[in-house]
Short mmCIF file of C-alpha atoms in Angstrom, two decimals:
data_model
loop_
_atom_site.label_atom_id
_atom_site.label_comp_id
_atom_site.label_asym_id
_atom_site.label_seq_id
_atom_site.Cartn_x
_atom_site.Cartn_y
_atom_site.Cartn_z
CA MET S 218 -14.97 -82.51 -97.00
CA ASP S 219 -16.43 -80.49 -99.88
CA TYR S 220 -16.72 -82.19 -103.21
CA LYS S 221 -18.38 -81.76 -106.56
CA PRO S 222 -20.72 -84.69 -107.09
CA GLU S 223 -21.33 -86.01 -110.54
CA PRO S 224 -24.96 -86.06 -111.67
CA GLU S 225 -26.54 -89.46 -111.24
CA PRO S 226 -27.23 -91.13 -114.60
CA LEU S 227 -30.86 -91.13 -115.59
CA SER S 228 -32.48 -94.43 -116.38
CA GLU S 229 -33.77 -95.08 -119.87
CA SER S 230 -37.30 -94.28 -118.71
CA SER S 231 -36.24 -90.95 -117.15
CA LYS S 232 -36.67 -87.59 -118.78
CA ARG S 233 -35.07 -84.50 -117.29
CA LEU S 234 -37.69 -81.80 -117.10
CA PHE S 235 -35.94 -78.75 -115.67
CA SER S 236 -33.39 -77.59 -113.11
CA PHE S 237 -33.19 -74.85 -110.51
CA GLY S 238 -30.39 -73.38 -108.41
CA VAL S 239 -30.30 -73.10 -104.62
CA ILE S 240 -28.00 -70.97 -102.45
CA ALA S 241 -28.23 -69.86 -98.82
CA ASP S 242 -26.53 -67.76 -96.16
CA ILE S 243 -24.14 -65.72 -98.29
CA GLN S 244 -23.72 -63.24 -95.39
CA TYR S 245 -21.46 -60.81 -97.25
CA ALA S 246 -19.73 -57.94 -95.49
CA ASP S 247 -16.75 -55.81 -96.50
CA LEU S 248 -14.91 -56.79 -93.31
CA GLU S 249 -11.85 -58.65 -92.20
CA ASP S 250 -12.33 -62.32 -91.30
CA GLY S 251 -14.13 -62.93 -88.01
CA TYR S 252 -16.05 -65.53 -86.04
CA ASN S 253 -19.63 -66.62 -85.57
CA PHE S 254 -21.82 -65.77 -82.56
CA GLN S 255 -20.40 -68.65 -80.52
CA GLY S 256 -16.84 -67.71 -81.45
CA ASN S 257 -15.99 -71.23 -82.62
CA ARG S 258 -16.20 -70.92 -86.40
CA ARG S 259 -14.27 -68.65 -88.73
CA ARG S 260 -16.16 -66.37 -91.08
CA TYR S 261 -14.71 -65.07 -94.35
CA TYR S 262 -16.97 -62.13 -95.06
CA ARG S 263 -15.37 -60.64 -98.17
CA HIS S 264 -14.61 -64.01 -99.72
CA SER S 265 -18.30 -64.90 -99.87
CA LEU S 266 -18.80 -62.54 -102.80
CA LEU S 267 -16.21 -64.45 -104.85
CA HIS S 268 -18.02 -67.68 -104.08
CA LEU S 269 -21.32 -66.16 -105.19
CA GLN S 270 -19.69 -65.13 -108.45
CA GLY S 271 -18.48 -68.70 -108.92
CA ALA S 272 -21.96 -70.06 -108.33
CA ILE S 273 -23.45 -67.67 -110.87
CA GLU S 274 -20.82 -68.61 -113.44
CA HIS S 275 -21.66 -72.27 -112.86
CA TRP S 276 -25.39 -71.70 -113.37
CA ASN S 277 -24.82 -69.53 -116.45
CA GLN S 278 -22.61 -72.19 -118.04
CA GLU S 279 -25.12 -75.02 -117.61
CA SER S 280 -25.91 -76.56 -121.00
CA SER S 281 -29.57 -76.39 -120.02
CA PRO S 282 -29.86 -73.28 -117.80
CA PRO S 283 -31.82 -73.53 -114.56
CA ARG S 284 -35.33 -72.09 -114.66
CA CYS S 285 -34.59 -69.99 -111.58
CA VAL S 286 -32.38 -69.67 -108.52
CA LEU S 287 -33.69 -69.77 -104.94
CA GLN S 288 -31.77 -67.51 -102.53
CA LEU S 289 -32.72 -68.75 -99.08
CA GLY S 290 -31.91 -65.69 -96.98
CA ASP S 291 -29.12 -64.01 -95.00
CA ILE S 292 -27.77 -62.40 -98.13
CA ILE S 293 -25.59 -59.97 -96.13
CA ASP S 294 -24.22 -60.27 -92.60
CA GLY S 295 -25.67 -58.49 -89.59
CA TYR S 296 -22.32 -56.82 -88.87
CA ASN S 297 -23.06 -54.45 -91.76
CA ALA S 298 -25.56 -52.60 -89.57
CA GLN S 299 -22.94 -51.99 -86.90
CA TYR S 300 -20.67 -50.35 -89.48
CA LYS S 301 -23.53 -48.51 -91.24
CA ALA S 302 -22.75 -50.44 -94.40
CA SER S 303 -26.03 -52.29 -94.92
CA GLU S 304 -27.22 -50.55 -98.07
CA ARG S 305 -23.77 -50.49 -99.62
CA SER S 306 -23.22 -54.21 -99.03
CA LEU S 307 -26.67 -55.15 -100.29
CA GLU S 308 -26.11 -53.12 -103.44
CA ARG S 309 -22.83 -54.90 -104.07
CA VAL S 310 -24.39 -58.36 -103.73
CA MET S 311 -27.40 -57.42 -105.85
CA ASN S 312 -25.10 -56.09 -108.56
CA THR S 313 -23.37 -59.48 -108.54
CA PHE S 314 -26.72 -61.23 -108.93
CA GLN S 315 -27.34 -59.13 -112.05
CA MET S 316 -24.82 -61.36 -113.84
CA LEU S 317 -27.27 -64.26 -113.44
CA LYS S 318 -29.16 -65.02 -116.65
CA VAL S 319 -32.25 -66.44 -114.93
CA PRO S 320 -34.68 -65.07 -112.32
CA VAL S 321 -33.72 -65.22 -108.65
CA HIS S 322 -36.29 -65.54 -105.87
CA HIS S 323 -35.26 -64.07 -102.51
CA THR S 324 -36.37 -65.21 -99.08
CA TRP S 325 -35.70 -63.20 -95.92
CA GLY S 326 -33.67 -64.41 -92.95
CA ASN S 327 -32.65 -63.01 -89.58
CA HIS S 328 -29.65 -61.17 -91.04
CA GLU S 329 -31.92 -59.25 -93.40
CA PHE S 330 -33.78 -58.02 -90.31
CA TYR S 331 -30.55 -57.18 -88.45
CA ASN S 332 -29.88 -54.74 -91.28
CA PHE S 333 -33.30 -53.52 -92.39
CA SER S 334 -36.86 -53.06 -91.23
CA ARG S 335 -39.65 -55.11 -92.77
CA ASP S 336 -40.98 -51.96 -94.46
CA TYR S 337 -37.58 -51.36 -96.04
CA LEU S 338 -37.35 -54.93 -97.34
CA THR S 339 -40.86 -54.74 -98.76
CA ASN S 340 -39.78 -51.82 -100.95
CA SER S 341 -36.35 -53.23 -101.82
CA LYS S 342 -34.92 -55.43 -104.57
CA LEU S 343 -35.14 -58.35 -102.14
CA ASN S 344 -38.90 -58.35 -102.63
CA THR S 345 -39.47 -60.63 -105.62
CA LYS S 346 -43.24 -61.04 -105.29
CA PHE S 347 -43.55 -59.52 -108.75
CA LEU S 348 -42.50 -62.99 -110.00
CA GLU S 349 -45.50 -64.67 -108.35
CA ASP S 350 -48.09 -66.74 -110.16
CA GLN S 351 -51.67 -65.55 -109.92
CA ILE S 352 -54.26 -68.30 -110.24
CA ALA S 353 -57.37 -67.07 -112.02
CA HIS S 354 -60.65 -67.42 -110.13
CA HIS S 355 -58.89 -68.56 -106.93
CA PRO S 356 -58.55 -65.48 -104.71
CA GLU S 357 -57.86 -67.74 -101.71
CA THR S 358 -54.42 -68.47 -103.18
CA VAL S 359 -53.42 -64.78 -103.14
CA PRO S 360 -51.15 -64.02 -100.15
CA SER S 361 -51.81 -61.17 -97.78
CA GLU S 362 -49.61 -58.09 -97.77
CA ASP S 363 -49.08 -58.69 -94.05
CA TYR S 364 -46.39 -61.31 -94.72
CA TYR S 365 -43.82 -61.93 -97.46
CA ALA S 366 -44.83 -65.13 -99.20
CA TYR S 367 -45.87 -66.15 -102.69
CA HIS S 368 -45.89 -69.03 -105.16
CA PHE S 369 -44.78 -69.45 -108.77
CA VAL S 370 -44.61 -72.09 -111.48
CA PRO S 371 -41.15 -72.65 -113.03
CA PHE S 372 -42.38 -75.61 -115.08
CA PRO S 373 -45.87 -76.96 -115.84
CA LYS S 374 -47.33 -78.95 -112.93
CA PHE S 375 -44.57 -77.82 -110.54
CA ARG S 376 -45.41 -75.08 -108.02
CA PHE S 377 -42.81 -73.47 -105.74
CA ILE S 378 -43.90 -71.70 -102.55
CA LEU S 379 -41.78 -69.15 -100.64
CA LEU S 380 -42.72 -68.79 -96.97
CA ASP S 381 -42.06 -65.95 -94.54
CA ALA S 382 -40.45 -67.57 -91.48
CA TYR S 383 -40.25 -64.20 -89.69
CA ASP S 384 -43.91 -63.38 -90.09
CA MET S 385 -44.03 -63.82 -86.31
CA SER S 386 -40.84 -62.28 -84.95
CA VAL S 387 -39.42 -59.46 -82.85
CA LEU S 388 -36.95 -58.66 -85.65
CA GLY S 389 -37.51 -55.90 -88.17
CA VAL S 390 -40.78 -54.55 -86.70
CA ASP S 391 -41.56 -51.37 -84.78
CA GLN S 392 -41.18 -52.10 -81.07
CA SER S 393 -44.25 -49.98 -80.33
CA SER S 394 -46.47 -52.06 -82.63
CA PRO S 395 -49.03 -54.60 -81.35
CA LYS S 396 -47.39 -57.32 -83.43
CA TYR S 397 -44.03 -56.76 -81.77
CA GLN S 398 -45.64 -56.94 -78.35
CA GLN S 399 -47.50 -60.12 -79.33
CA CYS S 400 -44.32 -61.80 -80.60
CA LEU S 401 -42.26 -60.67 -77.60
CA LYS S 402 -44.91 -62.16 -75.31
CA ILE S 403 -44.72 -65.50 -77.16
CA LEU S 404 -40.93 -65.46 -77.00
CA ARG S 405 -40.78 -64.65 -73.28
CA GLU S 406 -43.38 -67.30 -72.45
CA HIS S 407 -41.02 -69.92 -73.89
CA ASN S 408 -37.67 -68.31 -73.09
CA PRO S 409 -37.10 -66.88 -69.60
CA ASN S 410 -33.42 -66.14 -70.27
CA THR S 411 -32.20 -62.57 -69.97
CA GLU S 412 -30.38 -63.08 -73.28
CA LEU S 413 -33.19 -64.00 -75.66
CA ASN S 414 -30.72 -65.37 -78.21
CA SER S 415 -29.67 -68.03 -75.69
CA PRO S 416 -31.36 -71.47 -75.77
CA GLN S 417 -29.78 -72.45 -72.44
CA GLY S 418 -32.12 -74.59 -70.36
CA LEU S 419 -35.02 -74.35 -72.82
CA HIS S 420 -37.39 -77.28 -73.33
CA GLU S 421 -38.07 -75.90 -76.81
CA PRO S 422 -34.72 -74.42 -77.88
CA GLN S 423 -36.10 -72.93 -81.10
CA PHE S 424 -37.65 -70.09 -79.08
CA VAL S 425 -34.78 -67.68 -79.44
CA GLN S 426 -34.72 -64.17 -80.83
CA PHE S 427 -32.85 -65.05 -84.03
CA ASN S 428 -35.72 -67.35 -85.09
CA GLY S 429 -39.34 -66.60 -85.89
CA GLY S 430 -42.53 -68.31 -86.93
CA PHE S 431 -45.51 -68.46 -89.27
CA SER S 432 -48.76 -66.65 -88.45
CA GLN S 433 -52.00 -68.59 -88.58
CA GLU S 434 -53.05 -66.35 -91.47
CA GLN S 435 -50.01 -67.44 -93.49
CA LEU S 436 -50.54 -71.12 -92.64
CA ASN S 437 -54.18 -70.85 -93.74
CA TRP S 438 -53.01 -69.37 -97.04
CA LEU S 439 -50.45 -72.17 -97.45
CA ASN S 440 -53.21 -74.70 -96.88
CA GLU S 441 -55.31 -73.12 -99.64
CA VAL S 442 -52.44 -73.18 -102.15
CA LEU S 443 -51.65 -76.83 -101.33
CA THR S 444 -55.33 -77.72 -101.67
CA PHE S 445 -55.29 -76.21 -105.17
CA SER S 446 -52.13 -78.14 -106.03
CA ASP S 447 -53.63 -81.40 -104.74
CA ARG S 448 -56.71 -80.94 -106.92
CA ASN S 449 -54.64 -80.10 -109.98
CA GLN S 450 -52.07 -82.86 -109.47
CA GLU S 451 -49.17 -80.46 -109.08
CA LYS S 452 -45.93 -81.23 -107.28
CA VAL S 453 -44.86 -78.59 -104.78
CA VAL S 454 -41.48 -77.41 -103.49
CA ILE S 455 -41.54 -75.18 -100.39
CA VAL S 456 -38.70 -72.89 -99.33
CA SER S 457 -38.07 -70.81 -96.21
CA HIS S 458 -35.08 -69.42 -94.37
CA LEU S 459 -35.89 -71.45 -91.27
CA PRO S 460 -36.04 -75.26 -91.32
CA ILE S 461 -39.09 -77.04 -89.96
CA TYR S 462 -38.02 -80.69 -89.64
CA PRO S 463 -36.11 -81.67 -86.47
CA GLU S 464 -34.51 -84.75 -88.06
CA ALA S 465 -32.72 -82.57 -90.59
CA SER S 466 -31.68 -79.62 -88.44
CA ASP S 467 -30.16 -78.47 -85.19
CA THR S 468 -33.25 -77.96 -83.03
CA VAL S 469 -32.15 -74.47 -82.00
CA CYS S 470 -32.51 -73.39 -85.65
CA LEU S 471 -36.11 -74.51 -86.19
CA ALA S 472 -39.03 -72.15 -86.75
CA TRP S 473 -40.90 -71.40 -83.54
CA ASN S 474 -44.07 -73.20 -84.60
CA TYR S 475 -42.52 -75.73 -86.97
CA ARG S 476 -45.06 -78.35 -85.83
CA ASP S 477 -47.93 -76.21 -87.15
CA ALA S 478 -46.21 -75.89 -90.53
CA LEU S 479 -45.59 -79.64 -90.68
CA ALA S 480 -49.22 -80.33 -89.82
CA VAL S 481 -50.36 -78.30 -92.83
CA ILE S 482 -47.82 -79.91 -95.17
CA TRP S 483 -48.55 -83.44 -93.98
CA SER S 484 -52.26 -82.97 -94.64
CA HIS S 485 -51.50 -82.79 -98.37
CA LYS S 486 -50.00 -85.15 -100.92
CA CYS S 487 -48.51 -82.63 -103.31
CA VAL S 488 -45.40 -81.49 -101.37
CA VAL S 489 -42.23 -83.26 -102.49
CA CYS S 490 -39.51 -81.30 -100.67
CA PHE S 491 -38.69 -78.38 -98.41
CA PHE S 492 -35.52 -76.27 -98.64
CA ALA S 493 -34.19 -73.94 -95.95
CA GLY S 494 -31.01 -72.15 -94.92
CA HIS S 495 -30.07 -70.86 -91.46
CA THR S 496 -28.41 -74.01 -90.08
CA HIS S 497 -25.00 -73.77 -91.70
CA ASP S 498 -23.94 -77.38 -91.19
CA GLY S 499 -26.90 -78.49 -93.27
CA GLY S 500 -28.90 -81.67 -93.07
CA TYR S 501 -31.18 -84.04 -94.90
CA SER S 502 -34.00 -86.30 -93.88
CA GLU S 503 -36.98 -87.95 -95.47
CA ASP S 504 -40.16 -87.55 -93.49
CA PRO S 505 -42.18 -90.53 -92.25
CA TYR S 506 -44.90 -90.06 -94.84
CA GLY S 507 -42.52 -90.83 -97.68
CA ASP S 508 -44.04 -88.32 -100.08
CA THR S 509 -42.19 -85.31 -98.65
CA SER S 510 -38.43 -84.97 -98.40
CA LEU S 511 -37.12 -82.11 -96.29
CA ILE S 512 -33.66 -80.64 -96.79
CA PRO S 513 -33.13 -77.71 -94.43
CA GLY S 514 -29.84 -75.88 -94.81
CA SER S 515 -28.14 -78.19 -97.26
CA ARG S 516 -25.53 -75.49 -97.85
CA ARG S 517 -23.10 -74.01 -95.33
CA SER S 518 -22.42 -70.32 -95.27
CA PRO S 519 -20.15 -69.41 -98.19
CA GLY S 520 -18.37 -67.13 -95.76
CA GLU S 521 -17.13 -70.17 -93.84
CA GLY S 522 -15.02 -71.89 -96.46
CA ASN S 523 -11.45 -70.55 -96.10
CA GLY S 524 -11.06 -70.75 -99.85
CA ASN S 525 -13.20 -73.85 -100.28
CA PRO S 526 -15.87 -73.70 -102.99
CA LEU S 527 -19.22 -72.20 -102.02
CA GLN S 528 -21.74 -74.90 -101.31
CA TYR S 529 -24.54 -74.28 -103.74
CA SER S 530 -26.56 -76.57 -105.90
CA CYS S 531 -28.16 -76.89 -109.27
CA LEU S 532 -30.89 -79.47 -108.98
CA GLY S 533 -32.18 -81.33 -112.02
CA SER S 534 -35.75 -82.60 -111.89
CA SER S 535 -36.83 -85.61 -113.87
CA MET S 536 -39.62 -88.13 -114.13
CA ASP S 537 -38.96 -91.86 -113.90
CA ARG S 538 -42.01 -94.13 -114.25
CA GLY S 539 -44.20 -91.38 -112.82
CA ALA S 540 -41.96 -90.60 -109.81
CA TRP S 541 -40.31 -87.21 -109.39
CA GLN S 542 -36.57 -87.26 -108.81
CA THR S 543 -34.00 -84.57 -108.11
CA THR S 544 -30.24 -84.92 -108.36
CA VAL S 545 -27.70 -82.41 -107.10
CA ARG S 546 -25.09 -80.87 -109.37
CA GLY S 547 -22.58 -78.32 -108.10
CA PHE S 548 -21.01 -77.92 -104.69
CA THR S 549 -22.93 -79.20 -101.70
CA LYS S 550 -22.19 -80.71 -98.33
CA CYS S 551 -24.06 -83.90 -99.07
CA GLN S 552 -25.38 -85.37 -102.28
CA THR S 553 -29.11 -85.80 -102.18
CA ARG S 554 -31.61 -87.67 -104.27
CA LEU S 555 -35.27 -86.94 -103.76
CA SER S 556 -38.07 -89.11 -104.99
CA ASP S 557 -41.79 -88.93 -104.70
#
């Protein structure tokens, strides 16, 4: 059952540093209510916009406003493409976001690619790379234009990294391109089903068409940024549309090569948490290394609430005897406390 958790009291030695908002899977469409792909869950497409407005009002009314909001992808529903309403629906959601008094960072999910090509998204308002941080004298930390990823610093010694989980994907790319052919080959090698969105009988169920993966080029870049953060004693938050930790997600929703991403993250000490959308039921798990907490999809789709409050969060970050802590304020499926 949805609830609004009260912020956990800070100890006398704690000092709240900053907060940031998180929201995922808005999936707006100007359509009558419908059902998900499996036909077993109701979707409230129009109502999601009202929930987004409520989330923005909550963030704007915070006594100490969040430094930023992370929008974790699937901002409009794929049905918009079928009704030739993609641009109109995106414009309506982006106009709603204009009420927000702080910057919003957008990631891209499968529903973005159901509606638009990668080239379109690169030139759209959903490209927020202009908010990236550029580290002087460290060109290795500059992302390639071949994928949509960047990093920024909302507060001193805290670096946030946005990853492109559809860098390797058959969605949103020209079907005549070498990259499409490469990704289709990878997908078919792991998924022999006629319907590539079906995980039926798969040993690795994440290899479905509605997922994607990270190129080696992007993972190499991530490694360079994390190396810089290790050396400079920064704490890092990573976000992506797709989750990468099986203990916190339905396995069918994982990134194709989630193990490769985990291998990079686990080779560094600076990462404190990972946020993702995509899996609407949400989940939470702390990884075995203890210094990284992963929270894929800790919000359900706001279009699945039947009048219930949108599950979004405003997370307050504090220090307590040198340990980093985050407490959830707002509407969320489960209350989470992260510590380093």
